[in-house]
GROMACS .gro file of C-alpha atoms in nm:
model
  162
    1MET     CA    1   8.811   8.618   5.480
    2SER     CA    2   8.496   8.415   5.565
    3PHE     CA    3   8.443   8.623   5.867
    4MET     CA    4   8.512   8.949   5.694
    5ASN     CA    5   8.259   8.831   5.416
    6ILE     CA    6   7.974   8.864   5.698
    7VAL     CA    7   8.104   9.136   5.925
    8SER     CA    8   8.066   9.390   5.653
    9LEU     CA    9   7.698   9.350   5.564
   10TRP     CA   10   7.588   9.167   5.898
   11PRO     CA   11   7.422   9.485   6.022
   12ASN     CA   12   7.236   9.548   5.697
   13TYR     CA   13   7.109   9.185   5.689
   14ILE     CA   14   6.986   9.202   6.037
   15VAL     CA   15   6.769   9.504   5.976
   16SER     CA   16   6.667   9.357   5.650
   17ILE     CA   17   6.491   9.095   5.848
   18GLY     CA   18   6.302   9.281   6.081
   19TYR     CA   19   6.533   9.383   6.379
   20SER     CA   20   6.586   9.769   6.475
   21LYS     CA   21   6.958   9.899   6.472
   22ASN     CA   22   6.944   9.882   6.844
   23TYR     CA   23   6.936   9.531   6.808
   24VAL     CA   24   7.216   9.521   6.572
   25TYR     CA   25   7.443   9.693   6.863
   26LEU     CA   26   7.307   9.471   7.126
   27TYR     CA   27   7.394   9.150   6.930
   28TRP     CA   28   7.740   9.272   6.809
   29SER     CA   29   7.826   9.403   7.157
   30TYR     CA   30   7.728   9.076   7.322
   31ALA     CA   31   7.944   8.873   7.082
   32THR     CA   32   8.226   9.108   7.164
   33PHE     CA   33   8.204   9.093   7.521
   34LEU     CA   34   8.207   8.730   7.522
   35GLU     CA   35   8.529   8.709   7.311
   36VAL     CA   36   8.698   8.807   7.615
   37PRO     CA   37   8.657   8.505   7.835
   38PHE     CA   38   8.654   8.281   7.510
   39MET     CA   39   9.023   8.384   7.412
   40THR     CA   40   9.125   8.348   7.781
   41LEU     CA   41   8.988   7.976   7.788
   42ILE     CA   42   9.076   7.880   7.431
   43GLY     CA   43   9.421   8.011   7.509
   44ARG     CA   44   9.443   7.743   7.801
   45PHE     CA   45   9.366   7.473   7.548
   46VAL     CA   46   9.591   7.571   7.299
   47ASP     CA   47   9.885   7.599   7.566
   48LYS     CA   48   9.797   7.205   7.629
   49GLY     CA   49   9.871   7.141   7.254
   50LYS     CA   50   9.533   7.141   7.135
   51MET     CA   51   9.563   7.377   6.875
   52PHE     CA   52   9.410   7.184   6.585
   53PRO     CA   53   9.074   7.074   6.812
   54VAL     CA   54   9.060   7.460   6.869
   55PHE     CA   55   9.061   7.551   6.518
   56LEU     CA   56   8.849   7.252   6.417
   57TYR     CA   57   8.571   7.333   6.667
   58GLY     CA   58   8.601   7.709   6.599
   59THR     CA   59   8.551   7.646   6.248
   60ILE     CA   60   8.235   7.446   6.322
   61SER     CA   61   8.114   7.725   6.541
   62PHE     CA   62   8.146   7.953   6.272
   63ILE     CA   63   7.946   7.721   6.026
   64LEU     CA   64   7.665   7.677   6.307
   65ALA     CA   65   7.646   8.055   6.362
   66TYR     CA   66   7.610   8.140   5.973
   67LEU     CA   67   7.326   7.840   5.928
   68LEU     CA   68   7.149   8.002   6.231
   69TYR     CA   69   7.171   8.353   6.059
   70ILE     CA   70   7.022   8.197   5.765
   71TYR     CA   71   6.729   8.053   5.974
   72PRO     CA   72   6.693   8.324   6.257
   73ILE     CA   73   6.366   8.186   6.396
   74ASN     CA   74   6.355   8.469   6.695
   75CYS     CA   75   6.592   8.681   6.882
   76TYR     CA   76   6.738   8.379   7.094
   77VAL     CA   77   6.845   8.228   6.810
   78LEU     CA   78   7.037   8.543   6.707
   79PHE     CA   79   7.178   8.514   7.074
   80LEU     CA   80   7.316   8.160   7.014
   81ALA     CA   81   7.430   8.248   6.676
   82GLN     CA   82   7.656   8.528   6.811
   83THR     CA   83   7.785   8.295   7.100
   84LEU     CA   84   7.880   8.064   6.839
   85ARG     CA   85   8.035   8.353   6.644
   86ALA     CA   86   8.217   8.467   6.930
   87LEU     CA   87   8.344   8.128   6.990
   88GLY     CA   88   8.482   8.080   6.653
   89TYR     CA   89   8.618   8.411   6.607
   90SER     CA   90   8.808   8.388   6.949
   91SER     CA   91   8.945   8.036   6.831
   92PHE     CA   92   9.053   8.183   6.499
   93GLU     CA   93   9.250   8.466   6.676
   94VAL     CA   94   9.410   8.255   6.943
   95VAL     CA   95   9.523   7.982   6.700
   96THR     CA   96   9.654   8.200   6.424
   97MET     CA   97   9.864   8.409   6.689
   98VAL     CA   98   9.977   8.117   6.881
   99TYR     CA   99  10.099   7.919   6.523
  100ALA     CA  100  10.264   8.257   6.404
  101THR     CA  101  10.459   8.267   6.728
  102ARG     CA  102  10.553   7.911   6.747
  103SER     CA  103  10.625   7.824   6.383
  104VAL     CA  104  10.945   8.009   6.368
  105ASP     CA  105  11.233   8.132   6.621
  106ILE     CA  106  11.243   8.406   6.809
  107PHE     CA  107  11.424   8.650   6.598
  108ASN     CA  108  11.168   8.597   6.289
  109ARG     CA  109  10.847   8.590   6.508
  110GLY     CA  110  10.785   8.996   6.452
  111LYS     CA  111  10.814   8.957   6.061
  112LEU     CA  112  10.562   8.672   6.086
  113MET     CA  113  10.325   8.842   6.333
  114GLY     CA  114  10.342   9.129   6.043
  115LEU     CA  115  10.235   8.905   5.772
  116ARG     CA  116   9.967   8.747   5.974
  117ASN     CA  117   9.836   9.092   6.028
  118LEU     CA  118   9.903   9.169   5.666
  119SER     CA  119   9.725   8.883   5.566
  120LEU     CA  120   9.413   8.975   5.796
  121SER     CA  121   9.421   9.323   5.643
  122ILE     CA  122   9.416   9.157   5.281
  123GLY     CA  123   9.122   8.936   5.410
  124TRP     CA  124   8.904   9.269   5.529
  125THR     CA  125   8.975   9.402   5.203
  126LEU     CA  126   8.873   9.108   4.997
  127GLY     CA  127   8.592   9.012   5.217
  128SER     CA  128   8.430   9.345   5.176
  129LEU     CA  129   8.468   9.347   4.790
  130TYR     CA  130   8.357   8.979   4.735
  131SER     CA  131   8.066   9.030   5.023
  132GLY     CA  132   7.926   9.339   4.859
  133THR     CA  133   7.935   9.157   4.504
  134ILE     CA  134   7.784   8.860   4.603
  135ALA     CA  135   7.511   8.991   4.835
  136GLN     CA  136   7.421   9.230   4.543
  137ILE     CA  137   7.393   8.990   4.273
  138PHE     CA  138   7.277   8.667   4.488
  139GLY     CA  139   7.158   8.790   4.834
  140PHE     CA  140   7.301   8.746   5.166
  141LYS     CA  141   7.191   8.404   5.222
  142SER     CA  142   7.407   8.316   4.920
  143LEU     CA  143   7.692   8.512   5.066
  144ILE     CA  144   7.664   8.322   5.383
  145LEU     CA  145   7.676   7.982   5.216
  146SER     CA  146   7.985   8.058   5.013
  147SER     CA  147   8.160   8.180   5.321
  148MET     CA  148   8.073   7.852   5.509
  149LEU     CA  149   8.257   7.692   5.179
  150PHE     CA  150   8.555   7.920   5.282
  151LEU     CA  151   8.549   7.777   5.623
  152LEU     CA  152   8.540   7.419   5.500
  153ALA     CA  153   8.831   7.499   5.289
  154ALA     CA  154   9.042   7.659   5.568
  155MET     CA  155   8.965   7.356   5.797
  156VAL     CA  156   9.081   7.105   5.518
  157THR     CA  157   9.380   7.301   5.462
  158PHE     CA  158   9.483   7.338   5.817
  159TYR     CA  159   9.416   6.971   5.876
  160LYS     CA  160   9.670   6.886   5.590
  161LYS     CA  161   9.943   7.079   5.792
  162GLN     CA  162   9.894   6.871   6.084
   0.00000   0.00000   0.00000
């Protein structure tokens, strides 16, 4: 849900701090482009049994990206933030897919993948509702900080299951 909190309002925030819509598209497409090689590389680490470190470093990447969103000194800082965001998102996608497919027998994988995707849809819905409410009342920077807390909670929960 943390990622969904930011995604829904990120373009508005970038414009509000002085960047044009063209920069919004540039930064977002840059991050999306990076996800392809990142997911491939991250998949190799996960295949070597490094699921928890990948999740940990991915979560840290998200947190650092969010900190850079709060303090976007210049356009290069936003490129760094988007690089970290792409790394965090790629880590999350690979780890959750692998976890869903490896944690049950082959006959139940479809059901678990369906539940994974359902939880992502619920996260998108709740993230949009939450982000709009928090940003409206407290501002986008407060939303980012609260999203960082969600990430820390996810990291602790995943750690306890290891």
